[in-house]
Amino acid sequence: MDAQALLPEVIQDMESGSQDLIPSEAIAATFASKCIDEFFAQASNLLNPRPPIHKPGYYVATGAWYDGWETRRHNESDYDWVIIRLGVSSGKIEGVEVDTAYFVGNHACAISLDGCFQSGEGADRRILDSNFAGWHEVLGKRDCGASRRQAWLPNTEGADVQGQAYTHVRLRMYPDGGIARFRLYGQAVPVWPADMKECVEVSAAVMGGVAVKCSDQHFGSMENLLIPGRGTDMGDGWETKRSRGEEHVDWVIIRLGARSKVKSIVVDTAHFRGNYPRAVMVQGIDVAGDKVPEHEDRGWVEVLGSQKTGPDTEHEYGEGYINDLPDQTFTHMKLIIIPDGGVKRFRVFGTRA
């Protein structure tokens, strides 16, 4: 069965519909890449979470400036390539997006995609070896077109793709040219430490954590709470609109990467200086299967009582702050902000149960 092409409106549904999809911002934040050529424009531009921009008439030392990856003309090989390490430990691929925005006359004619699973020390080095034989086809050769945003479902025949987790992908561009943006959609597959007692960030997107529901995300998306790093500005955090009623609170529910016992919590208000919450509190719940708990469910347990917050600060709550719940396990955590405002990151650390 061939890969199915998707229309732009379907691509938009992939981005915003299923909560199991990895947000492009979460992936791009920690991608690393190697490529054979980036003479005109750097391959790292492929992973920029912002839409491509156009600067007609603007030139740099190598020629006209383009917001994307662009290689030299007259490639003597069949294709140029870039290898990308996923920002998650590993992931199952459910969609492939390529955008050639503003590349007209110098766009990639076609692309294909391969994937592999390589972890541990030296993984990045091993896959760059010309004799490496671990690549499996994820998407066969597909036409791109000029200044066009499109996506495809991966090949579904065979065990190479269906249910397969990958750590790296190789995007091949035929024969040369330019691509503005590259996106993968799918599900994170965490690679957990062998020691069950090792404390890890169980809420992180890279470990399978997903923001599943919130009261409001008027100024900033809830998915931003779980991505690595402290970000660059308020735009990559979670921010709600101003509340006007008394006793108002906003909340977000996070599905942890695994059922866990909570050891510590971090609430980071980086870059939120006049619009941070007055206070925060955290609750947890343990639910079976794929059920998504509701805000009003009675099973929520207080993990962190109300704590006053400050501007542009990484608030750490460990022993002495976290309620003593040695035998309690959780599948979901709920961050409550009082009464509203913005939070950059929400991190839950614990051990798998």
Coordinates of C-alpha atoms in Angstrom, one line a residue:
M1 CA 0.0 0.0 0.0
D2 CA 1.4 3.4 -1.0
A3 CA 1.7 6.3 1.4
Q4 CA -1.4 8.5 1.3
A5 CA -0.9 12.2 0.6
L6 CA -2.7 14.6 2.9
L7 CA -4.3 18.0 2.2
P8 CA -3.3 21.1 4.2
E9 CA -6.5 21.1 6.2
V10 CA -5.8 17.5 7.2
I11 CA -2.3 18.5 8.3
Q12 CA -3.8 21.1 10.5
D13 CA -6.1 18.4 12.1
M14 CA -3.0 16.3 12.7
E15 CA -1.4 19.2 14.6
S16 CA -4.3 20.0 16.8
G17 CA -6.5 16.9 17.0
S18 CA -5.1 13.9 18.8
Q19 CA -3.4 14.5 22.1
D20 CA -1.0 11.7 21.3
L21 CA 0.7 13.6 18.6
I22 CA 4.1 15.1 19.4
P23 CA 3.8 18.9 19.0
S24 CA 6.3 20.1 16.4
E25 CA 7.6 22.6 18.9
A26 CA 8.4 19.8 21.3
I27 CA 10.4 17.9 18.7
A28 CA 12.2 20.8 17.2
A29 CA 13.4 22.0 20.5
T30 CA 15.9 19.1 20.9
F31 CA 16.4 17.9 17.4
A32 CA 20.0 17.4 16.3
S33 CA 21.0 17.0 12.6
K34 CA 23.8 16.1 10.2
C35 CA 23.7 16.7 6.5
I36 CA 25.8 16.3 3.4
D37 CA 25.4 19.8 2.1
E38 CA 23.9 23.1 3.3
F39 CA 25.7 25.6 1.0
F40 CA 22.9 28.1 0.6
A41 CA 20.8 27.6 3.7
Q42 CA 21.3 25.6 6.9
A43 CA 19.5 22.3 7.5
S44 CA 18.7 23.3 11.1
N45 CA 16.1 25.7 9.6
L46 CA 14.0 22.7 8.7
L47 CA 13.2 22.3 12.4
N48 CA 12.3 25.9 13.2
P49 CA 8.8 25.7 14.9
R50 CA 7.8 29.0 13.4
P51 CA 6.3 29.3 9.9
P52 CA 8.7 30.0 7.0
I53 CA 9.2 33.7 6.1
H54 CA 10.2 35.4 2.8
K55 CA 12.6 38.2 2.2
P56 CA 12.6 38.9 -1.5
G57 CA 15.6 40.9 -2.7
Y58 CA 17.7 40.1 0.4
Y59 CA 21.1 38.6 -0.4
V60 CA 23.9 37.1 1.7
A61 CA 27.4 35.9 0.7
T62 CA 26.1 32.7 -0.9
G63 CA 23.2 34.3 -2.8
A64 CA 19.5 35.0 -2.2
W65 CA 18.5 34.3 1.4
Y66 CA 15.9 31.5 2.1
D67 CA 14.3 30.3 5.3
G68 CA 15.0 26.6 4.9
W69 CA 17.6 24.0 3.9
E70 CA 19.1 24.6 0.4
T71 CA 22.0 22.7 -1.2
R72 CA 24.2 23.4 -4.2
R73 CA 23.1 22.8 -7.8
H74 CA 24.2 20.0 -10.1
N75 CA 24.3 17.2 -7.5
E76 CA 26.3 14.3 -9.0
S77 CA 24.6 11.9 -6.5
D78 CA 21.0 10.8 -6.8
Y79 CA 20.0 12.8 -3.7
D80 CA 21.2 15.1 -0.9
W81 CA 20.4 14.0 2.7
V82 CA 20.0 15.2 6.2
I83 CA 20.0 12.9 9.3
I84 CA 17.9 14.0 12.3
R85 CA 17.9 12.7 15.8
L86 CA 14.4 12.8 17.3
G87 CA 13.8 15.1 20.2
V88 CA 12.1 12.2 22.0
S89 CA 13.9 9.1 23.3
S90 CA 12.2 7.3 20.3
G91 CA 9.0 7.7 18.5
K92 CA 6.4 5.9 16.3
I93 CA 5.8 7.9 13.1
E94 CA 2.3 8.5 12.0
G95 CA 2.7 11.4 9.6
V96 CA 5.4 13.1 7.6
E97 CA 5.2 16.8 6.5
V98 CA 7.4 18.7 4.0
D99 CA 6.9 22.4 3.2
T100 CA 8.7 24.0 0.3
A101 CA 7.3 27.5 1.1
Y102 CA 8.9 30.2 -1.1
F103 CA 11.2 27.8 -2.9
V104 CA 10.2 28.3 -6.5
G105 CA 12.6 27.2 -9.2
N106 CA 15.0 25.9 -6.6
H107 CA 12.7 23.6 -4.7
A108 CA 13.3 19.9 -4.0
C109 CA 11.7 17.8 -6.8
A110 CA 11.0 14.9 -4.5
I111 CA 11.8 13.4 -1.1
S112 CA 11.9 10.1 0.7
L113 CA 12.3 9.1 4.4
D114 CA 14.2 6.3 6.2
G115 CA 14.3 5.6 9.9
C116 CA 16.5 3.6 12.3
F117 CA 16.7 2.7 16.0
Q118 CA 20.1 3.3 17.6
S119 CA 20.6 4.2 21.2
G120 CA 23.4 4.3 23.7
E121 CA 26.9 5.8 23.5
G122 CA 28.1 6.5 19.9
A123 CA 24.7 6.1 18.3
D124 CA 25.0 9.3 16.3
R125 CA 28.5 8.3 15.1
R126 CA 27.4 4.8 14.0
I127 CA 24.6 6.0 11.7
L128 CA 27.0 8.4 9.9
D129 CA 29.2 5.4 8.8
S130 CA 28.8 4.8 5.1
N131 CA 28.5 1.1 5.8
F132 CA 25.6 1.5 8.3
A133 CA 22.9 -0.9 7.2
G134 CA 20.2 -0.2 9.8
W135 CA 18.0 2.1 7.7
H136 CA 14.4 1.1 7.0
E137 CA 12.1 2.9 4.5
V138 CA 9.4 4.9 6.2
L139 CA 8.2 6.8 3.2
G140 CA 9.0 6.0 -0.4
K141 CA 9.9 8.7 -3.0
R142 CA 7.2 11.4 -3.2
D143 CA 7.0 14.5 -5.4
C144 CA 7.2 17.8 -3.6
G145 CA 6.3 20.7 -5.9
A146 CA 7.2 24.4 -5.6
S147 CA 6.1 26.4 -2.5
R148 CA 3.8 23.7 -1.3
R149 CA 2.9 22.3 2.1
Q150 CA 1.9 18.7 2.1
A151 CA 2.1 15.5 4.2
W152 CA 1.8 11.8 3.9
L153 CA 1.0 8.8 6.0
P154 CA 4.0 6.5 6.2
N155 CA 4.2 3.1 4.4
T156 CA 2.0 0.6 6.2
E157 CA 3.1 -2.7 4.8
G158 CA 5.6 -4.8 6.6
A159 CA 7.0 -4.7 10.1
D160 CA 9.6 -2.1 9.2
V161 CA 7.2 0.8 9.8
Q162 CA 4.0 -0.5 11.4
G163 CA 4.5 -0.2 15.2
Q164 CA 8.3 0.5 14.8
A165 CA 10.0 3.0 17.0
Y166 CA 12.8 5.2 15.6
T167 CA 15.5 7.3 17.2
H168 CA 16.8 8.8 13.9
V169 CA 15.4 9.6 10.5
R170 CA 17.1 10.3 7.2
L171 CA 15.4 12.8 4.8
R172 CA 16.5 12.4 1.2
M173 CA 16.0 15.2 -1.2
Y174 CA 16.1 14.4 -5.0
P175 CA 18.3 15.5 -6.6
D176 CA 19.1 18.8 -4.7
G177 CA 17.4 22.1 -4.0
G178 CA 15.5 23.5 -1.1
I179 CA 12.9 22.6 1.6
A180 CA 11.6 25.1 4.1
R181 CA 10.2 23.0 7.0
F182 CA 10.1 19.3 7.9
R183 CA 7.8 17.8 10.5
L184 CA 7.1 14.4 12.0
Y185 CA 3.9 13.5 13.8
G186 CA 3.5 10.4 16.0
Q187 CA 3.8 9.0 19.5
A188 CA 6.7 9.2 21.9
V189 CA 8.1 5.8 23.0
P190 CA 10.3 6.5 26.0
V191 CA 13.5 4.6 26.7
W192 CA 13.3 4.1 30.5
P193 CA 16.3 3.5 32.7
A194 CA 16.8 -0.2 33.6
D195 CA 16.7 0.7 37.4
M196 CA 13.0 1.2 38.3
K197 CA 14.2 3.3 41.4
E198 CA 16.0 5.9 39.3
C199 CA 14.2 9.2 39.5
V200 CA 13.4 10.7 36.1
E201 CA 11.2 13.5 34.7
V202 CA 8.1 11.4 34.1
S203 CA 6.0 14.4 32.8
A204 CA 8.5 15.3 30.0
A205 CA 7.3 15.1 26.4
V206 CA 10.5 13.2 25.6
M207 CA 9.4 10.5 28.0
G208 CA 5.8 10.3 26.7
G209 CA 4.2 13.0 28.8
V210 CA 1.2 14.6 27.2
A211 CA -0.9 17.7 28.1
V212 CA -4.4 16.3 27.6
K213 CA -6.9 19.0 28.7
C214 CA -6.9 22.5 30.1
S215 CA -9.4 25.2 31.2
D216 CA -7.9 27.8 28.8
Q217 CA -4.9 28.4 26.6
H218 CA -5.7 31.8 25.1
F219 CA -2.2 33.2 24.8
G220 CA 0.0 30.0 25.0
S221 CA -0.5 26.3 24.3
M222 CA -0.6 23.8 27.1
E223 CA 1.8 21.5 25.2
N224 CA 4.6 24.0 25.8
L225 CA 4.7 23.1 29.5
L226 CA 6.4 19.8 28.8
I227 CA 9.2 20.6 26.3
P228 CA 12.9 20.7 27.2
G229 CA 14.7 23.9 28.3
R230 CA 13.4 27.2 29.6
G231 CA 12.5 28.7 26.2
T232 CA 13.2 32.1 24.7
D233 CA 10.1 34.2 25.6
M234 CA 6.5 34.1 26.8
G235 CA 5.4 32.7 23.4
D236 CA 6.6 29.2 24.2
G237 CA 4.8 28.8 27.6
W238 CA 1.2 28.2 28.7
E239 CA -0.8 31.4 29.4
T240 CA -4.5 31.9 30.1
K241 CA -6.6 35.0 29.6
R242 CA -7.3 37.4 32.4
S243 CA -10.1 36.2 34.7
R244 CA -12.6 38.6 36.2
G245 CA -14.7 36.5 38.5
E246 CA -14.0 35.7 42.2
E247 CA -12.4 32.4 43.2
H248 CA -11.4 31.7 39.6
V249 CA -8.7 29.1 38.9
D250 CA -7.2 27.8 35.7
W251 CA -5.9 24.2 35.3
V252 CA -4.1 21.8 33.0
I253 CA -4.1 18.0 33.1
I254 CA -0.9 16.1 32.2
R255 CA -0.7 12.4 31.4
L256 CA 2.6 11.1 32.7
G257 CA 4.8 8.9 30.6
A258 CA 4.3 6.0 33.0
R259 CA 2.4 5.3 36.3
S260 CA 4.7 6.9 38.8
K261 CA 5.4 7.8 42.4
V262 CA 6.1 11.6 42.7
K263 CA 9.3 12.8 44.3
S264 CA 9.5 16.5 43.3
I265 CA 7.8 19.1 41.2
V266 CA 9.1 22.2 39.3
V267 CA 6.9 25.1 38.2
D268 CA 8.9 27.6 36.1
T269 CA 7.6 31.1 35.4
A270 CA 10.5 32.0 33.2
H271 CA 9.8 35.2 31.1
F272 CA 6.5 35.7 32.8
R273 CA 7.1 38.9 34.9
G274 CA 3.9 40.8 35.1
N275 CA 1.5 37.9 34.3
Y276 CA 2.6 35.0 36.4
P277 CA 0.1 33.2 38.6
R278 CA -0.4 34.4 42.2
A279 CA -0.1 30.9 43.4
V280 CA -0.1 27.2 42.2
M281 CA -1.1 23.9 43.6
V282 CA -0.8 20.3 42.2
Q283 CA -3.1 17.3 42.4
G284 CA -2.7 13.7 41.1
I285 CA -4.9 10.8 40.1
D286 CA -4.5 7.2 39.1
V287 CA -6.9 6.0 36.3
A288 CA -7.0 2.8 34.4
G289 CA -6.5 2.4 30.6
D290 CA -6.7 5.4 28.3
K291 CA -9.3 7.2 30.3
V292 CA -8.8 11.0 30.5
P293 CA -9.8 12.3 33.9
E294 CA -12.1 15.3 34.2
H295 CA -11.2 18.4 36.3
E296 CA -14.1 17.7 38.7
D297 CA -13.4 14.0 39.2
R298 CA -13.4 13.0 42.9
G299 CA -10.3 10.9 42.7
W300 CA -7.8 13.8 42.6
V301 CA -5.4 13.8 45.5
E302 CA -3.5 16.9 46.7
V303 CA 0.2 16.4 46.0
L304 CA 1.3 20.0 46.5
G305 CA -0.7 22.5 48.5
S306 CA -1.1 26.2 47.5
Q307 CA 2.3 27.8 47.0
K308 CA 2.9 31.5 46.3
T309 CA 4.9 32.1 43.0
G310 CA 7.1 34.9 41.7
P311 CA 8.1 36.3 38.4
D312 CA 10.7 34.7 36.1
T313 CA 11.6 32.0 38.7
E314 CA 12.1 28.2 38.7
H315 CA 10.1 27.1 41.7
E316 CA 11.3 23.7 43.0
Y317 CA 9.1 21.7 45.4
G318 CA 10.7 18.6 46.9
E319 CA 10.8 17.1 50.4
G320 CA 9.0 19.3 52.9
Y321 CA 6.7 20.7 50.2
I322 CA 5.3 17.5 48.6
N323 CA 2.7 15.7 50.7
D324 CA 3.8 12.4 52.2
L325 CA 2.3 9.8 49.9
P326 CA 4.8 7.0 49.8
D327 CA 2.5 4.3 48.4
Q328 CA 0.4 6.5 46.1
T329 CA 0.9 6.1 42.3
F330 CA -0.3 8.5 39.7
T331 CA -1.0 8.4 35.9
H332 CA -2.1 12.1 35.6
M333 CA -1.1 15.3 37.3
K334 CA -3.2 18.5 37.4
L335 CA -1.5 21.9 37.7
I336 CA -3.8 24.5 39.1
I337 CA -2.9 28.2 38.8
I338 CA -4.5 30.8 41.0
P339 CA -6.3 32.8 39.6
D340 CA -4.8 32.8 36.0
G341 CA -1.6 33.8 34.2
G342 CA 1.4 32.2 32.5
V343 CA 3.7 29.2 33.3
K344 CA 6.7 28.3 31.2
R345 CA 7.4 24.7 32.3
F346 CA 5.8 22.1 34.5
R347 CA 8.1 19.2 35.5
V348 CA 7.2 16.2 37.6
F349 CA 10.0 13.9 38.8
G350 CA 9.5 10.5 40.2
T351 CA 10.0 6.7 39.9
R352 CA 8.1 4.3 37.8
A353 CA 5.6 2.2 39.8

